Coordinates of C-alpha atoms in Angstrom, one line a residue:
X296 CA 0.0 0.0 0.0
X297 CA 2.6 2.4 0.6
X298 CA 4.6 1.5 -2.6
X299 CA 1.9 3.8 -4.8
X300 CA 3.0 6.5 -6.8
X301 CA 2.6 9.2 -3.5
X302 CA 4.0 7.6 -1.2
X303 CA 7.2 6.8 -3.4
X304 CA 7.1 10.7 -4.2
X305 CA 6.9 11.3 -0.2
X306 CA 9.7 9.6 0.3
X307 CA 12.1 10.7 -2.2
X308 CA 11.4 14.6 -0.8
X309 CA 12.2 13.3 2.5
X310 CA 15.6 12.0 1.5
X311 CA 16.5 15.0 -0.5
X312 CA 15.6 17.4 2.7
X313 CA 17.4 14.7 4.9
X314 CA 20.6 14.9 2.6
X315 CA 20.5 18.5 2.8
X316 CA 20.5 18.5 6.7
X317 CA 17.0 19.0 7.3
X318 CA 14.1 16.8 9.6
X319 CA 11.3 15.7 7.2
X320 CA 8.2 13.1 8.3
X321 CA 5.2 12.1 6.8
X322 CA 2.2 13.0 8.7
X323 CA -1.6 13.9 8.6
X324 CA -4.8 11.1 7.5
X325 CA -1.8 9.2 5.1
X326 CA -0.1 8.1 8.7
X327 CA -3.3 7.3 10.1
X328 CA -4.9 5.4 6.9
X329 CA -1.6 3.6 6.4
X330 CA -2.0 2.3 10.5
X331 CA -5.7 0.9 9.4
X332 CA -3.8 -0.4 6.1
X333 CA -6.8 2.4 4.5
X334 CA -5.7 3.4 1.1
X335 CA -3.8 6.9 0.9
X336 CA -3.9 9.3 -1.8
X337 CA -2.4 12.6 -0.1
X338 CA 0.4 12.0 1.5
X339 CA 1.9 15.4 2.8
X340 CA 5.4 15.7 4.4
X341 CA 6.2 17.9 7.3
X342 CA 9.6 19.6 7.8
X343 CA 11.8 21.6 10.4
X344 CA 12.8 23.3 6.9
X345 CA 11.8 27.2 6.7
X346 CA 9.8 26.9 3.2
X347 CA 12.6 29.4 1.2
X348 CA 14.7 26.9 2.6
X349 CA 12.3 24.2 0.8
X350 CA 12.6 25.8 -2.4
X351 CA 16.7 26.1 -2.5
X352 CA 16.9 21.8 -1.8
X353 CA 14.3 21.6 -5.5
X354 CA 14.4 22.2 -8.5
X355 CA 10.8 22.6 -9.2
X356 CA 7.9 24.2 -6.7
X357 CA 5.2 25.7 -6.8
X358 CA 4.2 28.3 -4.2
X359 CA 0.4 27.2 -3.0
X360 CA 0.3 28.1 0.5
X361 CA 3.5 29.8 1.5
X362 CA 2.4 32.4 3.9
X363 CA 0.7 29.0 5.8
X364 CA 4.5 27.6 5.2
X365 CA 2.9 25.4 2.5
X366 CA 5.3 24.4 -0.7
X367 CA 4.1 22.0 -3.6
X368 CA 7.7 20.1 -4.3
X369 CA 7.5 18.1 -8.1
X370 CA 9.5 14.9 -8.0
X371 CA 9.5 12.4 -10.5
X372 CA 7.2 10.2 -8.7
X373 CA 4.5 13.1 -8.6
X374 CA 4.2 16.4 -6.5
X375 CA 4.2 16.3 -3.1
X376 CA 2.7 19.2 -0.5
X377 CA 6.4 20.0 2.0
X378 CA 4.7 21.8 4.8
X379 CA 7.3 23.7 7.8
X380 CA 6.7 22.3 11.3
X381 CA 4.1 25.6 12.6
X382 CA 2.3 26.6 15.4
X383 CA -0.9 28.9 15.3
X384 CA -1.7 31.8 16.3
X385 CA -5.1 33.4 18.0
X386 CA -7.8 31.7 16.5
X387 CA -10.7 35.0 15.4
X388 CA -13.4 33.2 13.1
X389 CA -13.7 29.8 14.7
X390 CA -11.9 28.7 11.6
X391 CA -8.9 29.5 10.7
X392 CA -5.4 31.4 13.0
X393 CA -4.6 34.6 12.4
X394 CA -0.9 34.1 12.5
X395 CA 1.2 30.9 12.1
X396 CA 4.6 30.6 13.2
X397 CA 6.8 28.5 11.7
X398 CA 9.3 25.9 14.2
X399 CA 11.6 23.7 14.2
X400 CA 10.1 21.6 16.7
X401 CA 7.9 18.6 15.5
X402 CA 6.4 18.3 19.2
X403 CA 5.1 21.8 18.7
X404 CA 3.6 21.3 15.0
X405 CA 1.7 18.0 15.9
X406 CA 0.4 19.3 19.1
X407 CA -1.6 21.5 16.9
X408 CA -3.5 19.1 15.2
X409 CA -7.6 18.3 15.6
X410 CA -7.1 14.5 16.8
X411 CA -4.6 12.2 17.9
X412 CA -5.1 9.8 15.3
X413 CA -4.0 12.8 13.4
X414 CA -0.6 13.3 15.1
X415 CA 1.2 11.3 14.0
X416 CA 4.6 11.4 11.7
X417 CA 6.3 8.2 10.4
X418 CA 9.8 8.4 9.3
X419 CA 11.8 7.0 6.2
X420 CA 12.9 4.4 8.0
X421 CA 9.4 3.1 9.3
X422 CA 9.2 4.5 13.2
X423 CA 6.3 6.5 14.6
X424 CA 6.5 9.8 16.0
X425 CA 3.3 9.5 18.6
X426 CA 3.5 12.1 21.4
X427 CA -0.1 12.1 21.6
X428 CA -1.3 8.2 21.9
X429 CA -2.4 8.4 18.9
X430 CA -1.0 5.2 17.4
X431 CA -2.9 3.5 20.6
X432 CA -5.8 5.3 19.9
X433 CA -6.3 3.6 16.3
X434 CA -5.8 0.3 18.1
X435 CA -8.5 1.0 20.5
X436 CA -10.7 2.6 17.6
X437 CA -11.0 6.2 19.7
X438 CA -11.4 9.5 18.2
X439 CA -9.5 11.8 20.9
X440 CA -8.6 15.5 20.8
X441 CA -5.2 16.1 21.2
X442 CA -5.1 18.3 24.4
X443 CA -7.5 20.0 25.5
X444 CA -10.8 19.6 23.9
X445 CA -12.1 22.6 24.2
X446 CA -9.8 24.5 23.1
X447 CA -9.3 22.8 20.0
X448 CA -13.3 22.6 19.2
X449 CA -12.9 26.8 19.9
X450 CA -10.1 27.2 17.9
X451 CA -11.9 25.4 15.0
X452 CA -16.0 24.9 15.0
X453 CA -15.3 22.5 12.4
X454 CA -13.2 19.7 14.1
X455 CA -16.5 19.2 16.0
X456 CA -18.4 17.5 12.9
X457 CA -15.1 16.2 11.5
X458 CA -15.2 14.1 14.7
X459 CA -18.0 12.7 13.7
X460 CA -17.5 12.3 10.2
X461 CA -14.9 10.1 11.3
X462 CA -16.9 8.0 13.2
X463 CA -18.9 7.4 10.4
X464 CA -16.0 6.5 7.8
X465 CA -13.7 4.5 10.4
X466 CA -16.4 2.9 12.7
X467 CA -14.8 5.0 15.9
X468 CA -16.2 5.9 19.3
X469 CA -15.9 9.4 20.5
X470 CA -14.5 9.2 23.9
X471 CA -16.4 11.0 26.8
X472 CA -14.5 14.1 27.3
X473 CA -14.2 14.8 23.3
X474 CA -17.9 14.3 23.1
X475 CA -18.3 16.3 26.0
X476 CA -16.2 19.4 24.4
X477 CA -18.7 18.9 21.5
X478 CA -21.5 19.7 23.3
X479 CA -20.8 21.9 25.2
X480 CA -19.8 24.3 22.0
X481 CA -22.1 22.7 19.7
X482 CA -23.7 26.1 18.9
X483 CA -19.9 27.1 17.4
X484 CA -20.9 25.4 13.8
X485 CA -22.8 28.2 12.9
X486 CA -20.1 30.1 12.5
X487 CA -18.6 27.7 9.9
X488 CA -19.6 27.8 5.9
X489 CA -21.8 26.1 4.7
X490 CA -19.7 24.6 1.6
X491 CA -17.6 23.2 4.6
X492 CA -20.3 21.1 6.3
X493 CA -21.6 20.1 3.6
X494 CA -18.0 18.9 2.6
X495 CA -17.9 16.5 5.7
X496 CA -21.7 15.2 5.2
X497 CA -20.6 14.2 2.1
X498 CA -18.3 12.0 3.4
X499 CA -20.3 10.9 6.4
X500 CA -23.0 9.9 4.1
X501 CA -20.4 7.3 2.2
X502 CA -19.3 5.9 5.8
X503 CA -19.5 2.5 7.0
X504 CA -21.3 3.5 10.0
X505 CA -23.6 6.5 9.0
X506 CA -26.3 5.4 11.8
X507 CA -24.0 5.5 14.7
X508 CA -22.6 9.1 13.3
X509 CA -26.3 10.5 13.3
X510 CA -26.7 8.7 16.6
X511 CA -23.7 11.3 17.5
X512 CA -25.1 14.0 15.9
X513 CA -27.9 14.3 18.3
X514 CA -26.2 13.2 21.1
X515 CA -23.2 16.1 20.5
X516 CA -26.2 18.8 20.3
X517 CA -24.6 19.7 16.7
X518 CA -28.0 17.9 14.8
X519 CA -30.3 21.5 16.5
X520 CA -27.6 23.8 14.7
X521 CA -27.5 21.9 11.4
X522 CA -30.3 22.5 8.8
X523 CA -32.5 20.0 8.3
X524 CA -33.6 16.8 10.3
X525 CA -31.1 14.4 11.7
X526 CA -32.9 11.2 13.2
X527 CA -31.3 8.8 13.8
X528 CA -33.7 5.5 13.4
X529 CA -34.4 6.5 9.8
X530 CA -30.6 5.8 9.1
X531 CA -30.0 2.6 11.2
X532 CA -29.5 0.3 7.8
X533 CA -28.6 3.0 5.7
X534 CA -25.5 2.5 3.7
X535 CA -24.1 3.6 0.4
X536 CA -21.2 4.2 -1.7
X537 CA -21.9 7.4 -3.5
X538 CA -22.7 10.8 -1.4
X539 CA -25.4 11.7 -4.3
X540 CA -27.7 9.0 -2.8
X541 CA -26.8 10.0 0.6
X542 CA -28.2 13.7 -0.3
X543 CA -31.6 12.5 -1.7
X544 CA -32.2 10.2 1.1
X545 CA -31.5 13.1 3.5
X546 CA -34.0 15.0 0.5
X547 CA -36.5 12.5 1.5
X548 CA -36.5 12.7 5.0
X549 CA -37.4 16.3 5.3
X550 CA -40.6 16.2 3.3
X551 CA -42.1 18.9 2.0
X552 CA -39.8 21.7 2.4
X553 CA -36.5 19.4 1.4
X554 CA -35.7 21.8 -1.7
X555 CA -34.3 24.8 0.3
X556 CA -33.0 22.8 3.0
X557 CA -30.5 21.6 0.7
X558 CA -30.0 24.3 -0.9
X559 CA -28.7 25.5 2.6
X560 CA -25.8 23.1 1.7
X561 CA -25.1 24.9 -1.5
X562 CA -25.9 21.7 -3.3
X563 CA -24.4 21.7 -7.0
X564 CA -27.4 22.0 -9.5
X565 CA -26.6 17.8 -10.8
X566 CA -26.7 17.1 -7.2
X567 CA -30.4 19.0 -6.6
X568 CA -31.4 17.3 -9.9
X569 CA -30.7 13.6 -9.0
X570 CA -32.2 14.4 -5.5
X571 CA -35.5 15.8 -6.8
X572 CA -35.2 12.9 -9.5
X573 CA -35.0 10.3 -6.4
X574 CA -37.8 11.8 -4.6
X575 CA -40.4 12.0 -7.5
X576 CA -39.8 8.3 -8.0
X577 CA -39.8 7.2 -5.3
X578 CA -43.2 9.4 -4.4
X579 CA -44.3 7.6 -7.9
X580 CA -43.2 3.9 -7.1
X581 CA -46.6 3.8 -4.4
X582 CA -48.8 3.1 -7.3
X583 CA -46.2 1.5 -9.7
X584 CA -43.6 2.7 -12.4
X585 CA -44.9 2.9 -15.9
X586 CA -42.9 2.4 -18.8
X587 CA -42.8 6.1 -18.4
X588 CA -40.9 6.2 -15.1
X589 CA -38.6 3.7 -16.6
X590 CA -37.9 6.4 -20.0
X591 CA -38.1 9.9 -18.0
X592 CA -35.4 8.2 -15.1
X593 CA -31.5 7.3 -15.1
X594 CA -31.1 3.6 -13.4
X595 CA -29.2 5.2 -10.5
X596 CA -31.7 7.4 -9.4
X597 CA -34.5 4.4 -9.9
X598 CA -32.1 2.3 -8.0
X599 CA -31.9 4.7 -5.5
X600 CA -35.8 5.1 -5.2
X601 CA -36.2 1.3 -4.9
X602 CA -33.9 0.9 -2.2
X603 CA -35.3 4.0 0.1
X604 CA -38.7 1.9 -0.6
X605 CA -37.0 -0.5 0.9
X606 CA -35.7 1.2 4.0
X607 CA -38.9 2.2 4.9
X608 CA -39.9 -0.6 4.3
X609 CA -43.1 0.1 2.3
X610 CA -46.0 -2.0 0.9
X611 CA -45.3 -0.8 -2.7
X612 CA -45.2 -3.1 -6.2
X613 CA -41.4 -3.6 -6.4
X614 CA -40.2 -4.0 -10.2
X615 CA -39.7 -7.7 -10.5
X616 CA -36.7 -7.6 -13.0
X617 CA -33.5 -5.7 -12.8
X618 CA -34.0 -1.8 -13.8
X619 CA -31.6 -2.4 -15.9
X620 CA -33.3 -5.3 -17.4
X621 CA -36.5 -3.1 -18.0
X622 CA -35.0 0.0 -19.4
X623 CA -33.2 -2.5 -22.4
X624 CA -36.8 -3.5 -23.2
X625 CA -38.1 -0.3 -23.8
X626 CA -38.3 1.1 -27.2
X627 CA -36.3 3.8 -27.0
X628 CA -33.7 5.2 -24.2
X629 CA -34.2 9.0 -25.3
X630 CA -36.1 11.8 -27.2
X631 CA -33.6 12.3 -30.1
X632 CA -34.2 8.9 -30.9
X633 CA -37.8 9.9 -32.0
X634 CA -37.7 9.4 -35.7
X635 CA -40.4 12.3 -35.5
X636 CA -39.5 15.9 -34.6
X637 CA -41.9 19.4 -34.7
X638 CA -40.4 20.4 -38.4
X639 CA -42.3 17.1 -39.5
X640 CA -45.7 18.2 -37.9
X641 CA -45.8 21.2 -38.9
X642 CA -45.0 20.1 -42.7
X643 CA -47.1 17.2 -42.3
X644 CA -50.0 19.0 -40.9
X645 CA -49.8 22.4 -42.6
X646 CA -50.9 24.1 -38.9
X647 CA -48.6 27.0 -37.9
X648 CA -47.0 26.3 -34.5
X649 CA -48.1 26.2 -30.9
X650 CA -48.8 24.5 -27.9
X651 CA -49.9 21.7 -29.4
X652 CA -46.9 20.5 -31.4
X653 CA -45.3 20.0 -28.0
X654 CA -48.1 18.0 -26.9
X655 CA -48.4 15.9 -29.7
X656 CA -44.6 14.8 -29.5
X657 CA -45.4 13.8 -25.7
X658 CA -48.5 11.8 -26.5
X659 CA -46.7 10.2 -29.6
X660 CA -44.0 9.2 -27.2
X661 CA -46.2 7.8 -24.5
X662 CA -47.6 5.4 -27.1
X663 CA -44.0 4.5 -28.2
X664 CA -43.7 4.1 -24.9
X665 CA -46.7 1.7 -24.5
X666 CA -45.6 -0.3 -27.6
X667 CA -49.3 1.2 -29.0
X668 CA -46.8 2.5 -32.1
X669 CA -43.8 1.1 -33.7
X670 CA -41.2 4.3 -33.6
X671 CA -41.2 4.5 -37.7
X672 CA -42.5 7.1 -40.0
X673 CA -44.7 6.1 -42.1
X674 CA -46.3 4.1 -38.9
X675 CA -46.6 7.8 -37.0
X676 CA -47.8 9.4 -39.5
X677 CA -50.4 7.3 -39.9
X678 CA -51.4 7.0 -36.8
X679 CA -51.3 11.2 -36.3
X680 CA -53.9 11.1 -39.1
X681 CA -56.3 9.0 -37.4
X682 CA -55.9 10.8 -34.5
X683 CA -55.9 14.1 -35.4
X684 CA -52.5 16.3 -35.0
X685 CA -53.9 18.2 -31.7
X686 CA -55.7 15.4 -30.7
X687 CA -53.4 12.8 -30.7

């Protein structure tokens, strides 16, 4: 696992600062993932190196975050973020420091971090730097603060639901006092941006314990200063692979009003669309999908639909074949596959345009749909005389 591409380009930066006299570690989620033998795909190094300093041992970087001491360093394995050893200063926004100072000390730098799980560095040669317990920690599948509690959840309102975004993605318990902290400066997330919550819900939603994070959510006090309705029983089996489903089960659990409440999240507009297209079908699947339902819907969000049926475990006519199964059977996937457009009704009709040529195409589809009319030409047309060209 740590043979990939980033971690080979992790450790050749490391051996170039080492050459040139300097202290370099990895450290950060890579350390921890690489303890739960978790695939790793950043793998940041830290450094007692001043970051000019940094750029004089390369030959190539990229300044992304230099005032924060952060240096992007391109090896030939890949680029890798070299960050100086820093501590912070006062923390005025519940966010972010106004000030960091850069040290030598790697004690200093990890003591900063959100969790001890967190803080820890691994050296080239394979040791652990754990001042914390953190190493301990994984073993015993905790999520602590490193220090103080409190004074890390002040510092930054947003370690509170990282802690239990974790819980959800590793499976981790909270331990009392971190929980505690939580609560007692639950009301601090409101000072956080949206686009960052929603960030770490779309991550909880993905983790292997979503019902247990929920569970946390109320019992922190952070569920009554999140939008929205968090309750807990209606996520007990819940589990998926792909946020998008997470975000239009969540849709579906507000009712009515679920439209601005996720908008509160800044929700892209693809991700309101396959939320709204989840909730329509699954609002339509109580009486039975229609060939129609099976045309106007991708199989993801049908998919989706059916399983949330499930989870609520209502009396509804389940599809008996594979969605994937009845969408081949229909006659056609899309509406460019018409062989029919509104250039051929008017021509064929001589009537000037209007409502009416969009309501014909819809009713011509719908019997496509049905197998009532083969999707040919000569077949339509046809059939549009018999009908009528605003009656059909």
């Amino acid at each position: 696992m740590q043979n990939n591409k980033e971690w080979q380009a992790a450790y050749a930066v490391i051996e170039q600062l080492e050459q040139a006299g300097f202290e370099a570690v990895i450290v950060g989620g890579a350390v921890r993932d690489a303890l739960l033998q978790r695939p790793a795909h950043d793998v940041d190094v830290a450094t007692n190196a001043m970051p000019e300093e940094v750029k004089t041992v390369f030959q190539r970087t990229i300044d992304i975050g230099i005032q924060h001491g952060t240096v992007l360093v391109i090896v030939p394995a890949g680029p890798v973020e070299v960050t100086t050893y820093r501590t912070d200063g006062e923390y005025m926004d519940h966010r972010r420091p106004e000030q960091v100072y850069f040290v030598r000390s790697l004690k200093e730098d990890l003591q900063r971090r959100d969790f001890t799980m967190n803080a820890i560095a691994l050296r080239q040669d394979g040791s652990f730097v754990d001042f914390y317990g953190g190493v301990q920690d994984i073993e015993q599948r905790v999520i602590r603060a490193v220090g103080e509690p409190q004074q890390r959840f002040a510092e930054d309102a947003l370690r509170m639901l990282r802690a239990i975004r974790f819980s959800a993605q590793l499976g981790f318990t909270i331990t009392a006092d971190t929980l505690a902290a939580i609560q007692y400066q639950a009301a601090d997330i409101a000072f956080i941006a949206r686009e960052r919550i929603k960030a770490e819900l779309d991550k909880l939603w993905i983790g292997q314990a979503v019902y247990s994070a929920i569970v946390n959510l109320e019992d922190s006090g952070l569920a009554a200063y999140l939008t929205g309705d968090f309750y807990a029983e209606d996520w007990r089996s819940f589990n998926t692979e792909n946020q998008l489903v997470g975000w239009a089960y969540f849709a579906l659990l507000q009712g009515a009003g679920w439209q601005e409440i996720l908008r509160d999240y800044r929700l892209s507009n693809k991700e309101m669309a396959f939320a709204k297209a989840v909730v329509t079908a699954f609002e339509a699947l109580k009486s039975g999908w229609t060939n129609q339902h099976y045309f106007m819907y991708t199989e993801q969000a049908l998919e989706a639909a059916r399983y949330f049926a499930q989870l609520r475990q209502l009396n509804v006519p389940y599809p008996q074949q594979s969605i994937h199964e009845l969408q081949a059977q229909l006659p056609l996937r899309h509406k460019q596959e018409l062989v029919v457009n509104g250039a051929d009704l008017l021509k064929w009709s001589g009537k000037k345009g209007g409502p009416w040529v969009k309501a014909t195409l819809e009713a011509m589809l719908q019997a496509i749909l049905q197998h009532e009319l083969p999707n040919d030409r000569q077949q339509i047309k046809k059939w549009l005389e018999h009908n009528g060209f605003d009656k059909a």
